[in-house]
Tab-separated table of C-alpha atoms in Angstrom:
chain	number	residue	atom	x	y	z
H	1	MET	CA	38.945	-141.899	-178.288
H	2	ILE	CA	39.387	-138.850	-180.536
H	3	ARG	CA	38.166	-136.611	-177.735
H	4	ARG	CA	40.789	-138.085	-175.448
H	5	LEU	CA	43.522	-137.268	-177.934
H	6	PHE	CA	42.483	-133.624	-177.935
H	7	ILE	CA	42.145	-133.407	-174.146
H	8	ILE	CA	45.547	-134.921	-173.596
H	9	ALA	CA	47.026	-132.750	-176.318
H	10	THR	CA	45.792	-129.423	-175.041
H	11	LEU	CA	45.643	-129.897	-171.309
H	12	ILE	CA	48.380	-132.321	-170.317
H	13	THR	CA	51.342	-133.120	-172.560
H	14	MET	CA	50.942	-130.990	-175.677
H	15	ALA	CA	52.235	-134.022	-177.541
H	16	PHE	CA	49.464	-133.566	-180.075
H	17	VAL	CA	48.220	-130.354	-181.697
H	18	THR	CA	45.010	-130.262	-183.734
H	19	ALA	CA	45.753	-129.244	-187.284
H	20	CYS	CA	42.455	-129.637	-189.101
H	21	SER	CA	38.992	-131.043	-188.519
H	22	SER	CA	36.342	-133.165	-190.153
H	23	GLY	CA	33.852	-132.318	-192.853
H	24	GLY	CA	36.463	-130.249	-194.679
H	25	THR	CA	35.703	-128.000	-197.641
H	26	GLU	CA	38.278	-126.286	-199.849
H	27	GLY	CA	40.714	-124.445	-197.601
H	28	SER	CA	39.757	-126.410	-194.498
H	29	GLY	CA	43.294	-127.551	-193.858
H	30	ALA	CA	43.539	-130.505	-196.233
H	31	GLN	CA	47.165	-130.949	-197.181
H	32	GLU	CA	49.037	-132.801	-199.890
H	33	SER	CA	49.722	-136.351	-198.750
H	34	PRO	CA	52.982	-138.196	-199.454
H	35	SER	CA	51.221	-140.127	-202.204
H	36	GLY	CA	50.529	-136.886	-204.052
H	37	SER	CA	46.754	-136.835	-203.571
H	38	PRO	CA	44.927	-134.460	-201.201
H	39	SER	CA	44.942	-135.992	-197.756
H	40	GLY	CA	41.573	-136.762	-196.235
H	41	SER	CA	39.861	-137.522	-199.565
H	42	PRO	CA	38.637	-141.109	-199.256
H	43	SER	CA	37.944	-142.845	-202.516
H	44	GLY	CA	34.583	-141.965	-204.020
H	45	LYS	CA	34.066	-138.821	-201.945
H	46	SER	CA	34.227	-135.230	-203.119
H	47	ALA	CA	36.169	-132.532	-201.262
H	48	ASN	CA	32.947	-131.403	-199.568
H	49	GLU	CA	32.329	-134.907	-198.224
H	50	ARG	CA	35.697	-135.408	-196.582
H	51	ASN	CA	35.433	-136.653	-193.027
H	52	TYR	CA	38.790	-136.712	-191.313
H	53	ILE	CA	40.988	-135.244	-188.626
H	54	THR	CA	44.661	-134.335	-188.858
H	55	ILE	CA	46.691	-134.191	-185.649
H	56	GLY	CA	50.237	-132.870	-185.425
H	57	MET	CA	52.847	-134.791	-183.430
H	58	ALA	CA	55.775	-133.295	-181.556
H	59	VAL	CA	57.569	-136.664	-181.593
H	60	PRO	CA	56.825	-138.945	-184.580
H	61	PRO	CA	56.808	-142.560	-183.369
H	62	GLN	CA	59.435	-144.968	-184.648
H	63	SER	CA	57.364	-147.976	-183.626
H	64	LEU	CA	53.631	-148.551	-183.158
H	65	SER	CA	53.964	-151.468	-180.750
H	66	PRO	CA	50.982	-151.756	-178.377
H	67	ILE	CA	53.210	-153.320	-175.708
H	68	ASN	CA	56.386	-151.237	-175.898
H	69	TYR	CA	55.794	-147.505	-175.784
H	70	THR	CA	58.806	-145.453	-176.778
H	71	HIS	CA	56.831	-142.233	-176.251
H	72	PHE	CA	53.469	-141.232	-174.821
H	73	SER	CA	52.206	-140.603	-178.354
H	74	VAL	CA	52.684	-144.299	-179.181
H	75	GLU	CA	50.391	-145.323	-176.336
H	76	ARG	CA	47.674	-142.974	-177.582
H	77	ILE	CA	48.006	-143.991	-181.217
H	78	SER	CA	48.171	-147.708	-180.441
H	79	SER	CA	44.873	-147.384	-178.562
H	80	ILE	CA	42.990	-146.570	-181.749
H	81	MET	CA	44.304	-149.787	-183.306
H	82	PHE	CA	44.308	-152.111	-180.281
H	83	GLN	CA	41.516	-151.867	-177.738
H	84	PRO	CA	42.171	-152.224	-174.004
H	85	LEU	CA	39.789	-154.384	-172.008
H	86	VAL	CA	38.167	-151.294	-170.497
H	87	ASP	CA	38.722	-147.559	-170.630
H	88	LEU	CA	37.967	-144.658	-168.320
H	89	ASP	CA	35.269	-142.214	-169.388
H	90	GLU	CA	36.637	-138.723	-168.700
H	91	ASP	CA	33.163	-137.277	-168.106
H	92	THR	CA	31.757	-139.844	-165.680
H	93	GLN	CA	35.062	-141.168	-164.320
H	94	GLN	CA	33.573	-144.644	-164.726
H	95	PHE	CA	35.177	-147.573	-166.505
H	96	VAL	CA	33.436	-148.500	-169.730
H	97	PRO	CA	33.654	-151.782	-171.689
H	98	MET	CA	35.999	-151.902	-174.646
H	99	LEU	CA	37.369	-155.287	-175.739
H	100	ALA	CA	35.838	-156.793	-172.597
H	101	ASP	CA	32.074	-156.813	-172.173
H	102	SER	CA	32.541	-157.121	-168.435
H	103	ILE	CA	35.026	-157.633	-165.609
H	104	GLU	CA	33.475	-159.063	-162.456
H	105	THR	CA	34.591	-160.458	-159.124
H	106	ALA	CA	32.831	-162.125	-156.212
H	107	ASP	CA	35.719	-162.051	-153.769
H	108	ASN	CA	38.079	-159.295	-155.018
H	109	GLN	CA	40.704	-161.898	-155.798
H	110	LYS	CA	39.346	-163.859	-158.746
H	111	PHE	CA	38.380	-161.600	-161.653
H	112	VAL	CA	36.354	-162.912	-164.579
H	113	VAL	CA	36.954	-161.084	-167.863
H	114	LYS	CA	34.363	-161.693	-170.580
H	115	LEU	CA	35.458	-160.564	-174.021
H	116	ASN	CA	33.070	-159.131	-176.585
H	117	ALA	CA	32.212	-162.126	-178.762
H	118	ASN	CA	31.740	-159.832	-181.782
H	119	ALA	CA	35.287	-158.477	-181.673
H	120	LYS	CA	37.345	-159.354	-184.746
H	121	TRP	CA	40.814	-158.744	-186.029
H	122	THR	CA	40.975	-156.782	-189.249
H	123	ASP	CA	41.805	-159.982	-191.122
H	124	GLY	CA	38.397	-161.349	-190.106
H	125	LYS	CA	39.477	-163.779	-187.387
H	126	PRO	CA	37.778	-163.492	-183.966
H	127	VAL	CA	39.530	-161.978	-180.956
H	128	THR	CA	39.473	-164.706	-178.317
H	129	ALA	CA	40.703	-165.676	-174.880
H	130	ASP	CA	43.659	-167.359	-176.581
H	131	ASP	CA	44.831	-163.975	-177.874
H	132	LEU	CA	44.589	-162.389	-174.430
H	133	ILE	CA	46.411	-165.239	-172.691
H	134	PHE	CA	49.070	-165.302	-175.423
H	135	THR	CA	49.658	-161.573	-174.862
H	136	ILE	CA	49.920	-161.972	-171.095
H	137	GLN	CA	52.399	-164.809	-171.541
H	138	LEU	CA	54.502	-162.562	-173.767
H	139	LEU	CA	54.385	-159.687	-171.285
H	140	GLY	CA	55.528	-161.997	-168.519
H	141	ASN	CA	58.359	-163.487	-170.582
H	142	PRO	CA	61.702	-162.080	-169.326
H	143	ASP	CA	63.028	-162.199	-172.907
H	144	VAL	CA	60.382	-159.864	-174.353
H	145	VAL	CA	61.143	-156.159	-174.707
H	146	GLN	CA	58.064	-154.345	-173.421
H	147	SER	CA	57.080	-151.409	-171.222
H	148	VAL	CA	53.608	-152.247	-169.906
H	149	GLY	CA	53.896	-155.620	-168.162
H	150	SER	CA	54.715	-154.285	-164.701
H	151	VAL	CA	50.958	-154.063	-164.043
H	152	LEU	CA	50.904	-157.870	-163.916
H	153	SER	CA	52.793	-157.775	-160.615
H	154	ILE	CA	49.433	-157.990	-158.811
H	155	VAL	CA	48.602	-161.315	-160.496
H	156	GLU	CA	49.468	-164.639	-158.878
H	157	GLY	CA	52.534	-166.261	-160.406
H	158	PHE	CA	54.145	-163.014	-161.527
H	159	GLN	CA	57.117	-161.453	-159.788
H	160	ASN	CA	57.102	-157.921	-158.382
H	161	ASN	CA	58.421	-156.593	-161.697
H	162	GLY	CA	55.505	-158.134	-163.582
H	163	ARG	CA	57.633	-160.876	-165.138
H	164	LEU	CA	57.352	-164.634	-164.863
H	165	PRO	CA	60.229	-166.518	-163.212
H	166	SER	CA	61.257	-167.915	-166.608
H	167	ALA	CA	60.409	-167.679	-170.291
H	168	GLU	CA	58.452	-170.940	-170.011
H	169	GLY	CA	56.795	-169.962	-166.735
H	170	ASP	CA	53.253	-171.199	-166.126
H	171	LEU	CA	50.398	-168.729	-165.857
H	172	THR	CA	49.176	-169.959	-162.488
H	173	GLY	CA	47.118	-166.811	-161.957
H	174	VAL	CA	45.537	-166.679	-165.414
H	175	LYS	CA	43.356	-169.355	-166.970
H	176	LYS	CA	41.038	-169.781	-169.915
H	177	VAL	CA	37.436	-170.519	-168.965
H	178	ASP	CA	36.051	-170.629	-172.503
H	179	ASP	CA	36.759	-169.021	-175.873
H	180	TYR	CA	35.732	-165.581	-174.632
H	181	THR	CA	36.338	-165.761	-170.886
H	182	VAL	CA	39.564	-165.476	-168.893
H	183	GLU	CA	39.929	-165.680	-165.116
H	184	PHE	CA	42.666	-163.776	-163.275
H	185	LYS	CA	43.674	-164.458	-159.688
H	186	THR	CA	45.486	-161.726	-157.798
H	187	LYS	CA	48.059	-162.309	-155.050
H	188	LYS	CA	45.803	-160.659	-152.498
H	189	PRO	CA	42.338	-159.082	-152.447
H	190	THR	CA	42.251	-156.166	-154.889
H	191	ASP	CA	39.603	-153.526	-155.438
H	192	LEU	CA	37.712	-154.036	-158.705
H	193	ASP	CA	38.484	-150.520	-159.925
H	194	MET	CA	42.160	-151.036	-159.157
H	195	PHE	CA	42.136	-154.221	-161.240
H	196	LYS	CA	40.454	-152.359	-164.091
H	197	GLU	CA	42.948	-149.510	-163.816
H	198	LYS	CA	45.995	-151.749	-163.830
H	199	ILE	CA	45.010	-154.717	-165.987
H	200	GLY	CA	41.896	-153.547	-167.804
H	201	LYS	CA	43.310	-150.279	-169.141
H	202	SER	CA	46.852	-151.438	-169.771
H	203	ILE	CA	46.606	-154.804	-171.527
H	204	LYS	CA	45.922	-154.761	-175.262
H	205	ALA	CA	45.557	-158.179	-176.856
H	206	LEU	CA	47.873	-159.156	-179.685
H	207	PRO	CA	46.846	-161.551	-182.505
H	208	LYS	CA	48.207	-164.981	-181.568
H	209	HIS	CA	47.756	-166.349	-185.077
H	210	ILE	CA	50.094	-163.665	-186.425
H	211	LEU	CA	52.809	-163.674	-183.761
H	212	GLU	CA	52.926	-167.110	-182.142
H	213	SER	CA	55.824	-168.266	-184.340
H	214	VAL	CA	57.944	-165.164	-183.662
H	215	ASP	CA	60.958	-165.550	-181.366
H	216	PRO	CA	60.073	-163.595	-178.181
H	217	LYS	CA	63.643	-162.298	-177.977
H	218	THR	CA	63.281	-160.464	-181.291
H	219	LEU	CA	59.573	-159.639	-181.100
H	220	HIS	CA	60.271	-155.914	-180.705
H	221	GLN	CA	62.140	-155.951	-184.022
H	222	HIS	CA	59.431	-157.785	-185.942
H	223	PRO	CA	57.776	-155.793	-188.770
H	224	PHE	CA	54.395	-156.203	-187.063
H	225	MET	CA	55.579	-154.156	-184.089
H	226	GLN	CA	56.757	-151.376	-186.376
H	227	GLU	CA	53.712	-151.346	-188.657
H	228	PRO	CA	50.840	-153.483	-187.310
H	229	ASN	CA	48.834	-154.813	-190.242
H	230	VAL	CA	46.236	-156.684	-188.163
H	231	SER	CA	44.406	-154.908	-185.349
H	232	ASN	CA	41.009	-154.769	-183.644
H	233	GLY	CA	40.305	-151.081	-182.975
H	234	PRO	CA	38.203	-148.442	-184.729
H	235	PHE	CA	41.056	-147.470	-187.061
H	236	LYS	CA	43.664	-149.504	-188.922
H	237	LEU	CA	47.049	-148.420	-190.205
H	238	ALA	CA	47.116	-147.499	-193.883
H	239	VAL	CA	50.431	-145.659	-194.350
H	240	LYS	CA	53.454	-145.203	-192.083
H	241	GLN	CA	56.306	-142.934	-193.090
H	242	ALA	CA	58.959	-141.143	-191.041
H	243	GLN	CA	56.884	-137.998	-190.485
H	244	TYR	CA	53.434	-139.209	-191.495
H	245	LEU	CA	50.815	-141.708	-190.364
H	246	GLU	CA	47.519	-142.426	-192.079
H	247	PHE	CA	44.715	-144.548	-190.637
H	248	ASP	CA	41.548	-145.814	-192.305
H	249	ALA	CA	38.304	-146.425	-190.473
H	250	ASN	CA	37.778	-150.070	-189.582
H	251	LYS	CA	34.351	-150.548	-191.122
H	252	ASP	CA	34.023	-153.926	-189.386
H	253	TYR	CA	34.801	-152.514	-185.943
H	254	PHE	CA	32.732	-154.479	-183.434
H	255	LYS	CA	31.357	-151.358	-181.763
H	256	GLY	CA	30.254	-149.833	-185.046
H	257	THR	CA	31.863	-148.104	-188.018
H	258	PRO	CA	33.641	-144.876	-186.954
H	259	LYS	CA	32.113	-141.608	-188.093
H	260	LEU	CA	35.475	-140.486	-189.426
H	261	ASP	CA	36.818	-141.972	-192.658
H	262	LYS	CA	40.454	-141.273	-191.871
H	263	LEU	CA	42.910	-140.042	-189.287
H	264	PHE	CA	46.203	-138.353	-190.118
H	265	PHE	CA	49.155	-137.764	-187.810
């Protein structure tokens, strides 16, 4: 994920610029943080043991919503907090499991998504099929402000704009099989890689237990969408200020504790 940030920064958009690297010693680029302490100095570690990366942003994000990207940088940053089902390995050009252990199909029209049963939200609750279906229902809701749901246009029951016919519309093309398995049915036969590209890479599950009582019409204004305090990725938000973001490693990340202690933007 960190590698992707650098590749995108230097080769494509220049939205990010590397400012300092991990394993810093005195003079390595550590800067004074808004709290007044040297940035990149996790508690209990000396300056020589710092393990962090600082990345400059051309456009500081106003929101960190994983479903409503106001700028390309938000999509990149949200990906370190909220895992997509799969991601594309830049070296092999193959899709690799992220939140989903697997996505399989026997007929190129019904796609079975099996979530990683070890995945947890940072508040300790498991990430389940209910979270994924809740998120898809939100994305399809015409009242929800979002920018990623158009990919659902290939799924049965969704209109060509990726929305459901109404806010209470049934998910005829999405059903829960068990606590960690969801089946999608597309409108017509679809290549497996195309499904992974559209649905697998784009959909990031939201925590149902945190957001289910929020009015969909005002979801984009909810504090969670500005500063998510429950996530499932390798890093979790620690500090958000107008020109500064700080992330701590999620030591309970289901794919293993990150090697970096912190990320700064």
